[in-house]
Short mmCIF file of C-alpha atoms and ligand atoms in Angstrom, two decimals:
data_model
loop_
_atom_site.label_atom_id
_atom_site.label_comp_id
_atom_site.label_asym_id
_atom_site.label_seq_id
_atom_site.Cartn_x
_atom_site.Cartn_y
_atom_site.Cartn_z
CA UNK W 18 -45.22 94.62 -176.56
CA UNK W 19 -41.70 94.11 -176.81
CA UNK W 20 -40.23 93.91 -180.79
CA UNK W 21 -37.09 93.03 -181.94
CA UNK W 22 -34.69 92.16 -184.71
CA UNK W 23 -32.59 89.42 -183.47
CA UNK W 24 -29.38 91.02 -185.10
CA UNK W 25 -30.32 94.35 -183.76
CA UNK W 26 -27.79 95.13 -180.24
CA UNK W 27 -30.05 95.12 -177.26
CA UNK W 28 -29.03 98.87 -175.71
CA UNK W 29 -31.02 97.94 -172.40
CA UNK W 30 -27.82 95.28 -171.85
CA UNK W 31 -25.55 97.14 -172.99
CA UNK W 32 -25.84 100.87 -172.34
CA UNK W 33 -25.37 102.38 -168.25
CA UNK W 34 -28.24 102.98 -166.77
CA UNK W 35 -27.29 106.88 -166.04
CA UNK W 36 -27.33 107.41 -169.67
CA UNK W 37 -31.33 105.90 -169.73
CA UNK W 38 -32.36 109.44 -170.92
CA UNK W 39 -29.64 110.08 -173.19
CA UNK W 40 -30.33 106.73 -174.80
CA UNK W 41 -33.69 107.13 -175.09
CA UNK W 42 -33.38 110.11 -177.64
CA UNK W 43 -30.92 108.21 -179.21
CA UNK W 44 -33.21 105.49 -179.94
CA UNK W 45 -35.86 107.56 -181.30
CA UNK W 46 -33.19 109.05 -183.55
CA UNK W 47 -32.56 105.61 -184.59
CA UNK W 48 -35.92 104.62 -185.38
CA UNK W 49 -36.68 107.27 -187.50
CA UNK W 50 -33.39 106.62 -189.77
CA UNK W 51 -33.32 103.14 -189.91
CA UNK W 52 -35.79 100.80 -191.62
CA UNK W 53 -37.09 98.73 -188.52
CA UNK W 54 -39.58 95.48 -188.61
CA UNK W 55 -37.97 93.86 -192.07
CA UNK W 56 -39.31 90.47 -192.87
CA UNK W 57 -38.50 88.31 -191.18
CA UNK W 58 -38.34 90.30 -187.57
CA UNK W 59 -38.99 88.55 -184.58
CA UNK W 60 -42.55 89.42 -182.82
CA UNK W 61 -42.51 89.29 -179.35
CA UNK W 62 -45.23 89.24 -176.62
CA UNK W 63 -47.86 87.49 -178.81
CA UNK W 64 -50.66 86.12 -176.79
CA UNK W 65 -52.28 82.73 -177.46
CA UNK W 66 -55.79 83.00 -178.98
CA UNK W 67 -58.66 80.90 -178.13
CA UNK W 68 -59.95 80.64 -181.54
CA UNK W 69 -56.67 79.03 -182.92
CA UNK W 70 -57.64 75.33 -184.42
CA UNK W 71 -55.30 72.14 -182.36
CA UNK W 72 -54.38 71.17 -185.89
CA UNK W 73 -50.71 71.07 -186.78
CA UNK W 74 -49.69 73.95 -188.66
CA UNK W 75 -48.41 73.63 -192.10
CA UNK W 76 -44.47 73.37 -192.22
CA UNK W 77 -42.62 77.21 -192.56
CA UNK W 78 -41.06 76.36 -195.98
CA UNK W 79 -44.64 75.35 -197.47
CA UNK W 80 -46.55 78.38 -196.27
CA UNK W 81 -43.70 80.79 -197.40
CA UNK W 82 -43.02 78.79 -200.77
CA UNK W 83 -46.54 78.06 -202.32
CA UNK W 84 -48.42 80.93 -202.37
CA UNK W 85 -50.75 83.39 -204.83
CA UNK W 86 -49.69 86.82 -204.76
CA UNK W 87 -50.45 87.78 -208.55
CA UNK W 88 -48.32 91.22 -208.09
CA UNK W 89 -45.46 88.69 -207.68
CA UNK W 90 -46.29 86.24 -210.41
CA UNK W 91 -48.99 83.89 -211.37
CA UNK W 92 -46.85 80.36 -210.20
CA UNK W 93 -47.24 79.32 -206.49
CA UNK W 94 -42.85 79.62 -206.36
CA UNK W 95 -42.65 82.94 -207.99
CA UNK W 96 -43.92 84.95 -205.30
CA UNK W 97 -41.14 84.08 -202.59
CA UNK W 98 -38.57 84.68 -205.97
CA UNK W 99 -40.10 87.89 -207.20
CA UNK W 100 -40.58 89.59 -203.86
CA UNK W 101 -37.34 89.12 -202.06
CA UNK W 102 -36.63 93.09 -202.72
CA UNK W 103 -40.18 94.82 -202.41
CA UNK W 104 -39.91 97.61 -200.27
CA UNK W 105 -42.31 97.56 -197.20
CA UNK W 106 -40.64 100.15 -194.96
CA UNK W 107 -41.81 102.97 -195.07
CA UNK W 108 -44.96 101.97 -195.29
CA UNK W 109 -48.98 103.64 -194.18
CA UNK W 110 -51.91 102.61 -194.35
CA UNK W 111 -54.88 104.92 -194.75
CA UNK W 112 -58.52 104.56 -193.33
CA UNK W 113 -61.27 106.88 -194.90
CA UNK W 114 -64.78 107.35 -196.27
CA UNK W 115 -67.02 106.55 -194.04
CA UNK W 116 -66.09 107.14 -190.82
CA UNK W 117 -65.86 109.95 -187.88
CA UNK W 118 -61.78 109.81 -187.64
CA UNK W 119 -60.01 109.40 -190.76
CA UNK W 120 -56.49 108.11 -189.96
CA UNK W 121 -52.85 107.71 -191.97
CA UNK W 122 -50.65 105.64 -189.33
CA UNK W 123 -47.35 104.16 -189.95
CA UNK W 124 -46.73 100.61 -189.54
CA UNK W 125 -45.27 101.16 -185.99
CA UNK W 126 -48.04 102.98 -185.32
CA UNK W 127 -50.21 100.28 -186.33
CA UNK W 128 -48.41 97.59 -184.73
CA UNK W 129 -49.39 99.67 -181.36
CA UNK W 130 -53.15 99.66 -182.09
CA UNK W 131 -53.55 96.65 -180.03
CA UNK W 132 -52.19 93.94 -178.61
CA UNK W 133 -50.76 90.78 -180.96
CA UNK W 134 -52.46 87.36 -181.01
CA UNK W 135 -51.51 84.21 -182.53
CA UNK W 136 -53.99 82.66 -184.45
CA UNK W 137 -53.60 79.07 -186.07
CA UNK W 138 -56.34 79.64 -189.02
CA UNK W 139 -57.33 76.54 -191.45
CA UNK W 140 -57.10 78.76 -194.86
CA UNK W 141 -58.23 77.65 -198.00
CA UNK W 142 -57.89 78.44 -201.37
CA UNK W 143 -60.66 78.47 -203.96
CA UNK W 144 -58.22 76.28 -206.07
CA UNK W 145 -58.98 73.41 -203.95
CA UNK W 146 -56.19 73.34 -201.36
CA UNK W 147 -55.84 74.18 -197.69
CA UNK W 148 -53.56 74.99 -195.22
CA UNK W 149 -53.02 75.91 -191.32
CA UNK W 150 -51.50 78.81 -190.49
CA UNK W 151 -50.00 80.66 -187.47
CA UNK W 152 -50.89 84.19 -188.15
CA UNK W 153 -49.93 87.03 -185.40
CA UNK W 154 -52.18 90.17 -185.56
CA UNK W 155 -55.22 91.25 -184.38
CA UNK W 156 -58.89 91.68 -184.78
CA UNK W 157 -59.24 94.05 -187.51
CA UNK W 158 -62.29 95.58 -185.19
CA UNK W 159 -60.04 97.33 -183.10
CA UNK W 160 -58.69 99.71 -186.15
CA UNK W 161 -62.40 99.93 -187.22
CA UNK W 162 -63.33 100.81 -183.81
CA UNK W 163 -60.55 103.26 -183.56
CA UNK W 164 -61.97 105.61 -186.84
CA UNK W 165 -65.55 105.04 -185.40
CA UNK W 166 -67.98 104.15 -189.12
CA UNK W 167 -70.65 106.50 -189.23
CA UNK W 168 -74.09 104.95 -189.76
CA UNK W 169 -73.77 104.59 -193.18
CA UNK W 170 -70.73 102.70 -193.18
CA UNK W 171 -72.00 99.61 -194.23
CA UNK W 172 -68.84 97.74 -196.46
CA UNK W 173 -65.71 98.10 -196.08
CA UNK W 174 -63.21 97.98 -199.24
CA UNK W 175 -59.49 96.98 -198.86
CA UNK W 176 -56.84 97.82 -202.01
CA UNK W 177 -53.27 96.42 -201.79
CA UNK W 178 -50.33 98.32 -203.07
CA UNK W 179 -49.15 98.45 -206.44
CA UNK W 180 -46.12 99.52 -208.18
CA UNK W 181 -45.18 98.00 -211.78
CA UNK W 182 -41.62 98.90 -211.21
CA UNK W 183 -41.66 97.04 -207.97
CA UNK W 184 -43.71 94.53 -209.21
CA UNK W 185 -42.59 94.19 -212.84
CA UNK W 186 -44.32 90.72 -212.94
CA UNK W 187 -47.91 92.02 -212.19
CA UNK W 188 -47.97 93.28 -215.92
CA UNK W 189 -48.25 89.79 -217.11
CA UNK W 190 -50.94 88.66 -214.01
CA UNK W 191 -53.74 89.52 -216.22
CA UNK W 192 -55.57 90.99 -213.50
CA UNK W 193 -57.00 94.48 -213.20
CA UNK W 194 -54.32 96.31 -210.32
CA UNK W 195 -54.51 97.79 -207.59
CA UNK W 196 -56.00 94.31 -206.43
CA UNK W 197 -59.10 94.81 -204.35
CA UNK W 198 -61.20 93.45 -201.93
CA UNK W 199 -64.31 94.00 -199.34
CA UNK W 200 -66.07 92.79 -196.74
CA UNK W 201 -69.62 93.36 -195.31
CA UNK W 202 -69.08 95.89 -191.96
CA UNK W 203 -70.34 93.15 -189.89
CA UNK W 204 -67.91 90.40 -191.45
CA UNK W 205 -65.32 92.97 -190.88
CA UNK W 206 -66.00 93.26 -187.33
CA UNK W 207 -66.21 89.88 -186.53
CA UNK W 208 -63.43 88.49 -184.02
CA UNK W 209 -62.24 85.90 -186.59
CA UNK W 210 -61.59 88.95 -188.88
CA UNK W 211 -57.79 89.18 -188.30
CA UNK W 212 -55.07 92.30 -189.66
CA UNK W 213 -52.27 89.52 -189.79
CA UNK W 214 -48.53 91.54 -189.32
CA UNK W 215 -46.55 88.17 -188.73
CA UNK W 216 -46.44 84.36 -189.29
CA UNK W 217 -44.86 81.92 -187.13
CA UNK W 218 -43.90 84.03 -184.77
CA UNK W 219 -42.11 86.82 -187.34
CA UNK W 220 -43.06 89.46 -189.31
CA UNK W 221 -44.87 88.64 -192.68
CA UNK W 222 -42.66 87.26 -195.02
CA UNK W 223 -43.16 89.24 -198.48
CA UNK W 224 -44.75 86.90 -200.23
CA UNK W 225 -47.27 86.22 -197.68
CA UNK W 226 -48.19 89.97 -197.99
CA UNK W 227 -46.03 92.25 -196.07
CA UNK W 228 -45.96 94.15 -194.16
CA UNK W 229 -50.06 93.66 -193.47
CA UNK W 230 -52.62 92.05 -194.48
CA UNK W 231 -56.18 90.74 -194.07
CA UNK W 232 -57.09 87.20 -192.99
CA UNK W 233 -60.99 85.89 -193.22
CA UNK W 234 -60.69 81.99 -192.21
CA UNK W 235 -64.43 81.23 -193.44
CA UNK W 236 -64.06 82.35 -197.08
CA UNK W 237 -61.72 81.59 -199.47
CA UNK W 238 -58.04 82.59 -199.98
CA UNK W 239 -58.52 85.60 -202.43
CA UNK W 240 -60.83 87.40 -199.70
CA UNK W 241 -57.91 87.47 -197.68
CA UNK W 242 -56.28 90.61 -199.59
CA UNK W 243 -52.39 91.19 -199.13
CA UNK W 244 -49.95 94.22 -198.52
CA UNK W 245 -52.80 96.72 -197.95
CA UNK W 246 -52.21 100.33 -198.26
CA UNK W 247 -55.69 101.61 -197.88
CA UNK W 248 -58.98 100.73 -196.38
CA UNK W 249 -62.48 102.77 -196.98
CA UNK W 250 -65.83 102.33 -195.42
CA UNK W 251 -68.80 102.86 -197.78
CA UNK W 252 -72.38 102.70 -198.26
CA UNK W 253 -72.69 100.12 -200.76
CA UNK W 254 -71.19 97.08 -201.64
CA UNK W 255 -67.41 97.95 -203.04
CA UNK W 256 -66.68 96.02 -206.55
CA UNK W 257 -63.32 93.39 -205.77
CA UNK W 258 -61.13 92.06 -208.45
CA UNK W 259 -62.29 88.37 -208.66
CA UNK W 260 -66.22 88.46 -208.96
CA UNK W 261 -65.54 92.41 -211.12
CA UNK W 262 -63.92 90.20 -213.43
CA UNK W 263 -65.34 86.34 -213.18
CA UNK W 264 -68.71 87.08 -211.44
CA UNK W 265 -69.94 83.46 -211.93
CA UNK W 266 -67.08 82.00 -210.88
CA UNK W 267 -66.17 84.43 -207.74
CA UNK W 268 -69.02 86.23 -205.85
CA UNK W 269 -68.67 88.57 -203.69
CA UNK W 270 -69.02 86.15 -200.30
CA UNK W 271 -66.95 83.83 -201.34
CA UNK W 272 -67.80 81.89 -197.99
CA UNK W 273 -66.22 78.53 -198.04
CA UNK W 274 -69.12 76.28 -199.68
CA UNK W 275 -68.48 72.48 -200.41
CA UNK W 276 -72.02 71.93 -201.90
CA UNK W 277 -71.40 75.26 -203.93
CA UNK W 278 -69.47 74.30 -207.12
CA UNK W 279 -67.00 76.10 -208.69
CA UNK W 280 -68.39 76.53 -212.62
CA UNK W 281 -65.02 74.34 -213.44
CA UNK W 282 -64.74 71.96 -210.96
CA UNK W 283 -66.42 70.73 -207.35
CA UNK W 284 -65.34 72.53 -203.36
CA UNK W 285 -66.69 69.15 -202.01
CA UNK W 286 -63.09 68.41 -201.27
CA UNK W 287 -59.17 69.81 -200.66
CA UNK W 288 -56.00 68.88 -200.58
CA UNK W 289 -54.39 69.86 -197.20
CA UNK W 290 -50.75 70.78 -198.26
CA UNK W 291 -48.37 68.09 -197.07
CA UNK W 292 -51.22 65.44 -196.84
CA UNK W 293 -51.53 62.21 -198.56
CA UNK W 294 -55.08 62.32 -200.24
CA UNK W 295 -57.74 64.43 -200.26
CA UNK W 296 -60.09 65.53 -196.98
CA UNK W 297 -63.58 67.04 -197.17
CA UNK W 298 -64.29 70.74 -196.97
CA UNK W 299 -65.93 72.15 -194.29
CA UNK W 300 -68.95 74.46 -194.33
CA UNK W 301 -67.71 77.74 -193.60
CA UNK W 302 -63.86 76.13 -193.99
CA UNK W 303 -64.91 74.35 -190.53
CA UNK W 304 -65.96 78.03 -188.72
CA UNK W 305 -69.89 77.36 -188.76
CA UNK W 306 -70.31 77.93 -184.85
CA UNK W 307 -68.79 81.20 -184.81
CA UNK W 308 -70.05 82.86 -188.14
CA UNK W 309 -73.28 80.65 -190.15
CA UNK W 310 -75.07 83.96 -187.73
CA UNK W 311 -73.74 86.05 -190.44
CA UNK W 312 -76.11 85.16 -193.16
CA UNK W 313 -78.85 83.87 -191.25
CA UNK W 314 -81.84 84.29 -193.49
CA UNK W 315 -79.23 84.24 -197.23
CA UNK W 316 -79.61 81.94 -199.19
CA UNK W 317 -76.09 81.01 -199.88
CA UNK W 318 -76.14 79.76 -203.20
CA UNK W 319 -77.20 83.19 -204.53
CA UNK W 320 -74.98 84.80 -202.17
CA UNK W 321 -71.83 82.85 -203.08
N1 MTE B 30 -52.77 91.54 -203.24
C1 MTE B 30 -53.06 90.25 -203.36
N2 MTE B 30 -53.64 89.61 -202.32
C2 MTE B 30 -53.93 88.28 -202.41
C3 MTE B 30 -53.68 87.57 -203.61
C4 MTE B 30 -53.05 88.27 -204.69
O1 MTE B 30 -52.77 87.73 -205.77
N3 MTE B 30 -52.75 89.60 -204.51
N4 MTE B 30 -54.04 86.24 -203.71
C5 MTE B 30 -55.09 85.76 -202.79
C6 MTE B 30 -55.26 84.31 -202.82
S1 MTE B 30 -56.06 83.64 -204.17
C7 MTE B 30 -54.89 83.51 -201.79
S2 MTE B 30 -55.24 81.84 -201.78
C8 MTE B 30 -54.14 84.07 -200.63
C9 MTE B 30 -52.84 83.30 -200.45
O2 MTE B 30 -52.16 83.73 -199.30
P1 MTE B 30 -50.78 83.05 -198.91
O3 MTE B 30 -49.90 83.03 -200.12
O4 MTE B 30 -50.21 83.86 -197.79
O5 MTE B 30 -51.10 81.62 -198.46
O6 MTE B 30 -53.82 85.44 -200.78
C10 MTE B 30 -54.86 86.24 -201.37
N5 MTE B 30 -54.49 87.64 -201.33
MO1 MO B 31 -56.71 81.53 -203.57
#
């Protein structure tokens, strides 16, 4: 996988071959100094994905522009605004509890983990609107395969980063922070279960939740938890920050539903952004082949 910043100079033109080893340790020298893979950063190499949906993706400006990211502000606009400076070089991620191999990579050393997909996922948000996205990442299975869960691994619990002087705003989100999330072990080994690291063909934008973050197509948006810093395997079900603090509104599924109601208002319907009108919602957000085996056997409007 080849990865590069369109600005950067590309040394393999411009540098003699006789100095190959020479420039090799330069490069390394380089990488360590300067911040590499900003927003914004070209991905190359990124396979197609059979389970991308043929519908058009939502236009660049709308996915980047209208988005939920609490830390950043509470409007859809503020988040592109209010996280134009946040910091996500250097940057680890941590994988504990649970599991035979505990691991603290680097984002480099995460974008190695496996090869890069792109996957056009139909998201939508709880609020009653939808979009289609081109993520690029990969199966979050393969990092969870990498730390091997022990047998008692049975959830797995996410928490984004969180930094009030970074994210001065996120006083005023009226949210408990760090924001948190989880996922049943077998949810978070499913295929569709995607580490996104890029949109449209470039690194995660901040707002979107740089420099990586989950993306569940089935269940609503808030599942999908952004800029993550740490993931944990445990035994029982982990408490996350929507159904901790609305539990009737938000459970803990949070599968895409249309003949569950939100208390406040229906999830028969959405509004696809940049569409005229309204379109029905899906079972499952339209992913009932390749998950309804999931809950086989839950009833679903317990299990919300
Ligand atoms: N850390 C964090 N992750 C988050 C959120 C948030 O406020 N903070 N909002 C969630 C919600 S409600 C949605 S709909 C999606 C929106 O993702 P997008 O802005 O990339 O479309 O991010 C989810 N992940
Ligand atoms: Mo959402």
């Amino acid at each position: 996988m080849l990865i590069r910043k369109p600005t950067d100079l590309p040394y393999s033109q411009v540098t003699p071959r006789s100095t190959y080893l020479h420039r090799r340790r330069f490069l390394a020298a380089l990488t360590a100094l300067a911040p590499t893979l900003a927003a914004g950063t070209r991905l190359e190499g990124i396979a197609k994905s059979r389970f991308s949906t043929t519908e058009p993706p939502t236009p660049y400006k709308d996915v980047t522009t209208y988005n939920n990211f609490y830390e950043f502000g509470t409007q859809k606009d503020q988040p592109a605004a209010y996280a134009k400076n946040f910091r996500t070089r250097p940057w680890t991620l941590t994988i504990e509890g649970e599991v035979a191999k505990p691991i603290t990579l680097d984002l480099d050393a995460v974008l190695k983990l496996a090869p890069l997909e792109e996957r056009i996922y139909r998201m939508r948000c709880v609020e009653g609107w939808s979009m289609v996205i081109p993520w690029v990442g990969f199966p979050l299975n393969a990092i969870l395969q990498k730390v091997q869960p022990t047998s008692k691994a049975q959830f797995v619990a996410f928490q984004s980063f969180h930094d009030l002087k970074q994210m001065p705003e996120s006083r005023w989100a009226g949210i408990p922070l760090p924001y948190v999330e989880g996922l049943r072990l077998d949810e978070a080994m499913h295929p569709l279960t995607l580490l996104s690291v890029g949109l449209y063909g470039e690194t995660l934008p901040n707002q979107n939740g740089a420099p990586l973050r989950l993306v569940v197509p089935w269940k609503y948006g808030f599942k999908s938890i952004k800029s993550i810093v740490k993931i944990d395997l445990v035994e029982e079900q982990p408490h996350t920050l929507w159904s901790t603090i609305a539990p009737q509104e938000y459970g803990f599924y949070a599968n895409v539903n249309p003949s569950v109601d939100h208390p406040r208002w229906s999830q028969a319907s959405e509004r696809r952004i940049g569409e005229i009108g309204r379109r029905e919602t899906l079972m499952f957000n339209g992913y009932t082949d390749q998950v309804a085996a999931l809950y086989d056997g839950m009833d679903l409007r317990i299990n919300y």
